[in-house]
PDB file of C-alpha atoms in Angstrom:
ATOM      1  CA  UNK A   1     -17.174  27.117  13.399  1.00  0.00           C
ATOM      2  CA  UNK A   2     -19.762  29.207  14.942  1.00  0.00           C
ATOM      3  CA  UNK A   3     -22.269  28.259  17.533  1.00  0.00           C
ATOM      4  CA  UNK A   4     -25.843  27.722  17.279  1.00  0.00           C
ATOM      5  CA  UNK A   5     -25.983  31.010  19.539  1.00  0.00           C
ATOM      6  CA  UNK A   6     -24.077  33.178  16.928  1.00  0.00           C
ATOM      7  CA  UNK A   7     -26.134  35.719  15.512  1.00  0.00           C
ATOM      8  CA  UNK A   8     -26.292  35.384  11.555  1.00  0.00           C
ATOM      9  CA  UNK A   9     -26.307  38.881   9.080  1.00  0.00           C
ATOM     10  CA  UNK A  10     -27.333  38.898   5.567  1.00  0.00           C
ATOM     11  CA  UNK A  11     -25.231  40.752   3.309  1.00  0.00           C
ATOM     12  CA  UNK A  12     -27.995  43.432   3.153  1.00  0.00           C
ATOM     13  CA  UNK A  13     -27.651  43.911   7.182  1.00  0.00           C
ATOM     14  CA  UNK A  14     -23.886  44.029   7.129  1.00  0.00           C
ATOM     15  CA  UNK A  15     -23.918  46.749   4.056  1.00  0.00           C
ATOM     16  CA  UNK A  16     -26.568  48.541   6.709  1.00  0.00           C
ATOM     17  CA  UNK A  17     -24.430  48.272   9.682  1.00  0.00           C
ATOM     18  CA  UNK A  18     -21.593  49.782   7.735  1.00  0.00           C
ATOM     19  CA  UNK A  19     -22.998  52.362   5.417  1.00  0.00           C
ATOM     20  CA  UNK A  20     -21.702  50.382   2.413  1.00  0.00           C
ATOM     21  CA  UNK A  21     -23.170  49.302  -0.574  1.00  0.00           C
ATOM     22  CA  UNK A  22     -24.076  45.343  -0.901  1.00  0.00           C
ATOM     23  CA  UNK A  23     -21.774  45.355  -3.917  1.00  0.00           C
ATOM     24  CA  UNK A  24     -18.997  46.433  -1.431  1.00  0.00           C
ATOM     25  CA  UNK A  25     -19.910  43.542   0.938  1.00  0.00           C
ATOM     26  CA  UNK A  26     -19.824  41.055  -1.628  1.00  0.00           C
ATOM     27  CA  UNK A  27     -16.728  41.719  -2.965  1.00  0.00           C
ATOM     28  CA  UNK A  28     -15.254  41.676   0.496  1.00  0.00           C
ATOM     29  CA  UNK A  29     -16.545  38.503   0.717  1.00  0.00           C
ATOM     30  CA  UNK A  30     -15.233  36.994  -2.709  1.00  0.00           C
ATOM     31  CA  UNK A  31     -12.216  38.213  -2.064  1.00  0.00           C
ATOM     32  CA  UNK A  32     -11.829  36.799   1.666  1.00  0.00           C
ATOM     33  CA  UNK A  33     -11.785  39.806   3.301  1.00  0.00           C
ATOM     34  CA  UNK A  34     -14.417  39.210   5.578  1.00  0.00           C
ATOM     35  CA  UNK A  35     -15.181  35.622   7.218  1.00  0.00           C
ATOM     36  CA  UNK A  36     -18.496  34.310   5.912  1.00  0.00           C
ATOM     37  CA  UNK A  37     -20.738  31.117   5.841  1.00  0.00           C
ATOM     38  CA  UNK A  38     -22.497  29.488   2.918  1.00  0.00           C
ATOM     39  CA  UNK A  39     -25.844  27.768   3.577  1.00  0.00           C
ATOM     40  CA  UNK A  40     -26.113  26.455   0.306  1.00  0.00           C
ATOM     41  CA  UNK A  41     -26.719  29.631  -2.285  1.00  0.00           C
ATOM     42  CA  UNK A  42     -26.892  32.150   0.623  1.00  0.00           C
ATOM     43  CA  UNK A  43     -24.532  33.732   2.744  1.00  0.00           C
ATOM     44  CA  UNK A  44     -24.110  34.490   6.436  1.00  0.00           C
ATOM     45  CA  UNK A  45     -21.795  37.056   8.068  1.00  0.00           C
ATOM     46  CA  UNK A  46     -21.360  35.717  11.869  1.00  0.00           C
ATOM     47  CA  UNK A  47     -21.841  38.662  14.010  1.00  0.00           C
ATOM     48  CA  UNK A  48     -19.137  37.792  15.999  1.00  0.00           C
ATOM     49  CA  UNK A  49     -16.694  38.049  13.135  1.00  0.00           C
ATOM     50  CA  UNK A  50     -18.084  41.058  11.777  1.00  0.00           C
ATOM     51  CA  UNK A  51     -17.232  42.918  15.283  1.00  0.00           C
ATOM     52  CA  UNK A  52     -13.517  41.257  15.129  1.00  0.00           C
ATOM     53  CA  UNK A  53     -13.562  42.349  11.530  1.00  0.00           C
ATOM     54  CA  UNK A  54     -14.312  46.146  12.717  1.00  0.00           C
ATOM     55  CA  UNK A  55     -12.067  45.646  15.404  1.00  0.00           C
ATOM     56  CA  UNK A  56      -9.077  44.887  13.124  1.00  0.00           C
ATOM     57  CA  UNK A  57      -9.648  47.733  11.204  1.00  0.00           C
ATOM     58  CA  UNK A  58      -9.956  47.198   7.466  1.00  0.00           C
ATOM     59  CA  UNK A  59      -6.155  47.839   5.683  1.00  0.00           C
ATOM     60  CA  UNK A  60      -7.493  46.435   2.418  1.00  0.00           C
ATOM     61  CA  UNK A  61      -5.358  43.738   2.495  1.00  0.00           C
ATOM     62  CA  UNK A  62      -2.904  44.954   0.103  1.00  0.00           C
ATOM     63  CA  UNK A  63       0.976  44.383   0.710  1.00  0.00           C
ATOM     64  CA  UNK A  64       3.248  47.237   0.300  1.00  0.00           C
ATOM     65  CA  UNK A  65       5.666  46.717  -2.772  1.00  0.00           C
ATOM     66  CA  UNK A  66       8.835  47.789  -3.793  1.00  0.00           C
ATOM     67  CA  UNK A  67       7.605  50.728  -5.631  1.00  0.00           C
ATOM     68  CA  UNK A  68       6.499  51.839  -2.404  1.00  0.00           C
ATOM     69  CA  UNK A  69       9.432  52.434  -1.201  1.00  0.00           C
ATOM     70  CA  UNK A  70      10.847  53.987  -4.303  1.00  0.00           C
ATOM     71  CA  UNK A  71       8.302  56.877  -3.803  1.00  0.00           C
ATOM     72  CA  UNK A  72       9.375  57.075  -0.050  1.00  0.00           C
ATOM     73  CA  UNK A  73      12.728  57.690  -1.345  1.00  0.00           C
ATOM     74  CA  UNK A  74      11.656  60.074  -4.261  1.00  0.00           C
ATOM     75  CA  UNK A  75       9.741  62.555  -1.927  1.00  0.00           C
ATOM     76  CA  UNK A  76      12.281  62.459   0.857  1.00  0.00           C
ATOM     77  CA  UNK A  77      14.872  63.751  -1.650  1.00  0.00           C
ATOM     78  CA  UNK A  78      17.339  60.830  -1.096  1.00  0.00           C
ATOM     79  CA  UNK A  79      19.644  60.149  -4.004  1.00  0.00           C
ATOM     80  CA  UNK A  80      17.820  57.572  -6.594  1.00  0.00           C
ATOM     81  CA  UNK A  81      20.014  54.466  -6.648  1.00  0.00           C
ATOM     82  CA  UNK A  82      22.283  54.058 -10.232  1.00  0.00           C
ATOM     83  CA  UNK A  83      19.928  51.014 -11.565  1.00  0.00           C
ATOM     84  CA  UNK A  84      16.760  52.814 -11.408  1.00  0.00           C
ATOM     85  CA  UNK A  85      16.086  54.023 -15.146  1.00  0.00           C
ATOM     86  CA  UNK A  86      15.355  57.787 -15.283  1.00  0.00           C
ATOM     87  CA  UNK A  87      12.008  58.207 -17.463  1.00  0.00           C
ATOM     88  CA  UNK A  88      12.551  61.474 -18.820  1.00  0.00           C
ATOM     89  CA  UNK A  89      15.546  60.499 -20.850  1.00  0.00           C
TER      90      UNK A  89
END
C-alpha cells in the first residue's frame, strides 16, 4: 500500500513522462500491466511503481507460445517434425 508521502501521478502525467498517448497508458492500466490506485472514479499511478515499471522494462506481458519455437526451427534450417502438416500440400 502506498504511503502518504508517495507522489501520485495522473494518466496524463504518466503519458507525458513516457511520451505515449493517454490511451496507451489506460490500456496498460486496464490490462493490469501498470500498477495503479483507484480513488473513486479517478486513477493514480504511484511514482515508485512507475519507476519500478520502467526499471524492469516493458516486455509486453506476452508469454512465448509453442509457435515461436516452430518459427525458430524453420529459420534455423532444422528438419520439421513428422507431425507438422505442410500448408502447401
